[in-house]
Amino acid sequence: MHRQRSTGFRFSSPGGNLSLSLLLVAAAAAALGAAVPRAAAYKNYTVGDDKGWYDGLTLPGVDYQDWADGKNFSLGEFLIFNTDKNHSVVQTRNETLYKSCDYNDSGPDDTVEWSAAAPEFSKDAVTVAVPLLKEGAEYFFSGNYDGEQCENGQRFAITVVHGQGLPPDLRPPAAEAPGPAADDAADAAPAFDFSHPKNVTTTADTSTAPLDDADGKPSTGGSGPGRTLARLIGPCLVAAIVLLAAQV
């Protein structure tokens, strides 16, 4: 009688069933993958969400402080202000100035005005992207019309935490080796690249991939204990598989 040959494969080893061993190796590999941390993404926060950035006279009932409360702002993230030419974006770390809604007599380092054009009644859309470059309290308001827009609700305060720190393209340039000073070196401003994140959108909270270098290329992996563990255990897993296969 012709006996039909089985097409199945059965593996065994002196130490027990090889299939179980391979399952254990696969489980160890999966656990290793989970142990390697992924860098969290930086975010764009659209101020006011779909309401935009306007004062209470233009948009009655607006409350930007209520919008900001409960959010976690970190270094390297952006605030996106969607507004028009009749409203401005002023940033300060001076709480007294912020509460007064008046920065006409502020010092040169007290404020940054991100939309410096004179106000005009226009429906032309304006988008202002503001990077968060320092930890601690930050205050934002509209400085137009002698503080009237600020007094009518167009302001809010946030606290910026360290998070992942600044991505490379938002860090100040590294100090170069001493050399002959140029005539205008003292007046040169740090060359920040405010194009991070590369795709500015108008959604509420938009995550962007963490940047690995100044060219804006997404990071392909993290660093630290998890990555070191992967480098150590990875070869061991390969060796274990080879040894098990040799016992077939």
Short mmCIF file of C-alpha atoms in Angstrom, two decimals, residues 145-245:
data_model
loop_
_atom_site.label_atom_id
_atom_site.label_comp_id
_atom_site.label_asym_id
_atom_site.label_seq_id
_atom_site.Cartn_x
_atom_site.Cartn_y
_atom_site.Cartn_z
CA TYR A 145 -5.42 100.83 19.50
CA ASP A 146 -3.63 101.69 22.75
CA GLY A 147 -4.54 98.42 24.40
CA GLU A 148 -8.24 98.47 23.58
CA GLN A 149 -8.21 95.05 21.92
CA CYS A 150 -6.20 93.58 24.79
CA GLU A 151 -8.65 95.01 27.34
CA ASN A 152 -11.48 93.41 25.38
CA GLY A 153 -10.26 89.88 25.82
CA GLN A 154 -7.52 89.52 23.21
CA ARG A 155 -4.84 88.19 25.54
CA PHE A 156 -3.77 85.07 27.43
CA ALA A 157 -0.91 83.70 29.53
CA ILE A 158 0.79 80.31 29.33
CA THR A 159 3.61 78.43 31.05
CA VAL A 160 6.21 76.76 28.82
CA VAL A 161 7.95 73.63 30.11
CA HIS A 162 11.16 72.03 28.87
CA GLY A 163 9.62 68.95 27.20
CA GLN A 164 12.10 67.62 24.61
CA GLY A 165 13.93 70.92 24.50
CA LEU A 166 14.44 72.98 21.37
CA PRO A 167 14.86 71.11 18.07
CA PRO A 168 18.14 71.84 16.26
CA ASP A 169 16.65 74.40 13.87
CA LEU A 170 15.38 76.57 16.75
CA ARG A 171 18.56 76.55 18.82
CA PRO A 172 20.88 79.57 18.82
CA PRO A 173 23.91 79.10 16.54
CA ALA A 174 26.87 77.48 18.26
CA ALA A 175 29.67 79.87 19.19
CA GLU A 176 32.48 79.75 16.67
CA ALA A 177 36.18 79.79 17.46
CA PRO A 178 37.55 83.27 18.22
CA GLY A 179 38.75 85.13 15.16
CA PRO A 180 38.99 88.61 13.71
CA ALA A 181 35.81 90.47 14.67
CA ALA A 182 33.77 91.84 11.81
CA ASP A 183 32.79 95.50 11.95
CA ASP A 184 29.12 94.71 12.40
CA ALA A 185 29.50 91.57 14.53
CA ALA A 186 28.13 93.27 17.64
CA ASP A 187 24.91 94.17 15.84
CA ALA A 188 24.31 90.73 14.28
CA ALA A 189 21.18 88.94 15.50
CA PRO A 190 21.04 85.17 16.12
CA ALA A 191 20.02 83.36 12.93
CA PHE A 192 17.06 81.32 14.15
CA ASP A 193 15.17 79.21 11.64
CA PHE A 194 11.47 79.80 12.32
CA SER A 195 10.35 77.41 9.60
CA HIS A 196 9.93 74.57 12.12
CA PRO A 197 7.50 72.88 11.98
CA LYS A 198 7.62 72.81 8.18
CA ASN A 199 3.89 72.42 7.54
CA VAL A 200 1.96 75.12 9.38
CA THR A 201 -1.72 74.25 9.39
CA THR A 202 -4.88 75.83 10.74
CA THR A 203 -6.11 72.88 12.78
CA ALA A 204 -6.49 73.03 16.55
CA ASP A 205 -3.64 70.85 17.82
CA THR A 206 -1.47 69.47 15.03
CA SER A 207 1.36 67.10 15.84
CA THR A 208 4.50 67.22 13.74
CA ALA A 209 7.26 64.67 13.54
CA PRO A 210 10.29 65.53 15.71
CA LEU A 211 13.13 66.96 13.69
CA ASP A 212 16.51 65.28 13.66
CA ASP A 213 18.55 68.06 12.09
CA ALA A 214 18.45 71.59 10.79
CA ASP A 215 17.24 70.37 7.40
CA GLY A 216 13.91 69.43 8.92
CA LYS A 217 14.22 65.68 8.29
CA PRO A 218 12.07 63.56 10.60
CA SER A 219 13.94 61.69 13.29
CA THR A 220 14.25 57.96 12.62
CA GLY A 221 14.91 56.86 16.17
CA GLY A 222 15.42 57.89 19.73
CA SER A 223 18.42 57.74 21.99
CA GLY A 224 19.15 56.83 25.56
CA PRO A 225 18.70 53.60 27.61
CA GLY A 226 16.09 52.03 25.33
CA ARG A 227 18.26 52.43 22.23
CA THR A 228 21.33 51.12 24.09
CA LEU A 229 19.31 48.11 25.27
CA ALA A 230 18.30 47.39 21.68
CA ARG A 231 21.93 47.41 20.56
CA LEU A 232 22.91 44.93 23.30
CA ILE A 233 19.98 42.51 23.11
CA GLY A 234 19.52 42.50 19.32
CA PRO A 235 22.69 40.44 18.58
CA CYS A 236 21.80 38.07 21.45
CA LEU A 237 18.42 37.33 19.87
CA VAL A 238 20.08 36.55 16.54
CA ALA A 239 22.60 34.25 18.27
CA ALA A 240 19.80 32.42 20.08
CA ILE A 241 17.93 31.78 16.84
CA VAL A 242 21.10 30.45 15.17
CA LEU A 243 21.78 28.06 18.10
CA LEU A 244 18.21 26.77 18.08
CA ALA A 245 18.29 26.20 14.33
#
